[in-house]
Amino acid sequence: MEALAAVRLKPKKVLVVDDERDVREIIAEMIADLGYEVHGVSSGEAALNLIDESSVDLLISDVKMEGMDGLALVKRVRQKFPELPLALMTSYANDDVHRMLSDRIVDFLLPKPFNMNELQGMVQSLAG
């Protein structure tokens, strides 16, 4: 019975991907304050490695990053993990980003800058 209770109390895992360290750390801290376990990585490649090694309940990625950008990342993740909730953050919401939202490749688009209430609503909606 205690083991079952411990499983239920385990926090959901959120992965934050942003190549700007300060931005990534602020977002991770905001999400951790909501009671989630948060992992932050600086690249799409690192995100794929982490997802392959351990499960996550929500992936939030910046769009514009060096190397693999957020669009390429979510396409690869969606193919491999079709049920994983995916969100993109961007200051540059172009047609490609909106098409991914309308085609349901991503579940949520969070325009930068955003406030704590917007982030909280998105995380709670997608990760539970």
Coordinates of C-alpha atoms in Angstrom, one line a residue:
M1 CA 0.0 0.0 0.0
E2 CA 2.8 2.4 0.9
A3 CA 4.6 1.6 -2.4
L4 CA 1.4 2.5 -4.3
A5 CA 1.1 5.8 -2.5
A6 CA 4.8 6.6 -3.3
V7 CA 4.2 5.9 -7.0
R8 CA 1.2 8.3 -7.1
L9 CA 3.1 11.0 -5.4
K10 CA 6.0 10.9 -7.8
P11 CA 6.2 14.3 -9.6
K12 CA 5.7 14.5 -13.4
K13 CA 8.9 15.1 -15.4
V14 CA 9.2 18.2 -17.6
L15 CA 12.1 18.6 -20.1
V16 CA 13.0 22.2 -21.0
V17 CA 15.1 22.7 -24.1
D18 CA 16.7 26.1 -24.8
D19 CA 20.2 27.0 -25.9
E20 CA 20.1 30.2 -23.8
R21 CA 21.2 29.1 -20.3
D22 CA 19.6 31.9 -18.4
V23 CA 16.2 31.5 -20.1
R24 CA 16.3 27.7 -19.6
E25 CA 17.2 28.0 -15.9
I26 CA 14.4 30.6 -15.2
I27 CA 11.8 28.5 -17.0
A28 CA 13.0 25.4 -15.2
E29 CA 12.8 27.1 -11.8
M30 CA 9.3 28.4 -12.5
I31 CA 8.1 24.9 -13.4
A32 CA 9.9 23.3 -10.4
D33 CA 8.0 25.8 -8.2
L34 CA 4.8 24.3 -9.5
G35 CA 5.9 20.9 -8.1
Y36 CA 7.2 19.2 -11.2
E37 CA 10.6 17.5 -11.7
V38 CA 12.4 19.5 -14.3
H39 CA 15.4 18.7 -16.5
G40 CA 17.0 21.4 -18.7
V41 CA 19.2 20.8 -21.7
S42 CA 20.8 23.2 -24.2
S43 CA 20.2 21.3 -27.5
G44 CA 17.9 19.1 -29.5
E45 CA 20.5 16.4 -29.5
A46 CA 20.8 16.4 -25.7
A47 CA 17.0 16.3 -25.5
L48 CA 16.7 13.2 -27.7
N49 CA 19.4 11.5 -25.6
L50 CA 17.6 12.2 -22.4
I51 CA 14.3 11.1 -23.7
D52 CA 15.8 7.8 -24.9
E53 CA 17.3 7.2 -21.5
S54 CA 14.4 8.2 -19.2
S55 CA 10.8 9.0 -19.7
V56 CA 9.4 12.5 -19.5
D57 CA 5.8 13.7 -19.3
L58 CA 6.2 17.0 -21.2
L59 CA 8.8 18.4 -23.6
I60 CA 9.0 22.2 -23.9
S61 CA 11.4 23.5 -26.5
D62 CA 12.5 26.8 -27.9
V63 CA 12.2 27.0 -31.7
K64 CA 15.4 29.0 -32.6
M65 CA 18.5 27.1 -31.4
E66 CA 21.9 26.3 -32.8
G67 CA 22.3 22.8 -34.4
M68 CA 19.0 21.0 -34.3
D69 CA 16.2 23.6 -33.9
G70 CA 13.0 23.1 -32.0
L71 CA 11.0 22.3 -35.2
A72 CA 13.3 19.4 -36.1
L73 CA 13.4 18.2 -32.5
V74 CA 9.6 18.0 -32.1
K75 CA 9.2 16.3 -35.5
R76 CA 11.7 13.5 -34.4
V77 CA 10.1 13.2 -31.0
R78 CA 6.6 13.0 -32.4
Q79 CA 7.6 10.2 -34.7
K80 CA 9.3 8.2 -31.9
F81 CA 6.9 9.1 -29.0
P82 CA 3.5 10.0 -30.5
E83 CA 1.7 10.4 -27.2
L84 CA 4.3 12.7 -25.5
P85 CA 2.9 16.2 -25.1
L86 CA 5.0 18.8 -26.9
A87 CA 5.2 22.5 -26.6
L88 CA 7.2 25.2 -28.5
M89 CA 8.3 28.6 -27.1
T90 CA 9.1 31.3 -29.6
S91 CA 9.4 35.0 -30.3
Y92 CA 9.3 34.1 -34.0
A93 CA 6.0 32.3 -34.7
N94 CA 6.3 31.9 -38.5
D95 CA 4.1 29.8 -40.8
D96 CA 6.1 26.6 -40.2
V97 CA 5.4 26.9 -36.4
H98 CA 1.7 27.6 -36.9
R99 CA 1.5 24.7 -39.4
M100 CA 3.0 22.3 -36.8
L101 CA 0.3 23.4 -34.3
S102 CA -2.5 23.0 -36.8
D103 CA -1.1 19.6 -38.0
R104 CA -1.0 18.6 -34.3
I105 CA 2.7 17.9 -34.4
V106 CA 2.9 20.2 -31.3
D107 CA 0.3 20.5 -28.7
F108 CA 0.9 24.1 -27.6
L109 CA 2.6 27.3 -28.8
L110 CA 3.8 29.6 -26.0
P111 CA 4.8 33.0 -27.4
K112 CA 7.8 34.7 -25.8
P113 CA 7.7 36.7 -23.7
F114 CA 5.2 35.0 -21.4
N115 CA 4.3 35.3 -17.8
M116 CA 4.1 32.7 -15.0
N117 CA 0.3 32.3 -15.4
E118 CA 0.6 31.4 -19.1
L119 CA 3.5 29.0 -18.4
Q120 CA 1.6 27.4 -15.4
G121 CA -1.6 27.0 -17.5
M122 CA 0.3 25.3 -20.3
V123 CA 2.3 22.9 -18.1
Q124 CA -0.8 21.9 -16.0
S125 CA -2.9 21.4 -19.2
L126 CA -0.3 19.2 -20.9
A127 CA 1.4 17.4 -18.1
G128 CA -1.4 17.2 -15.6

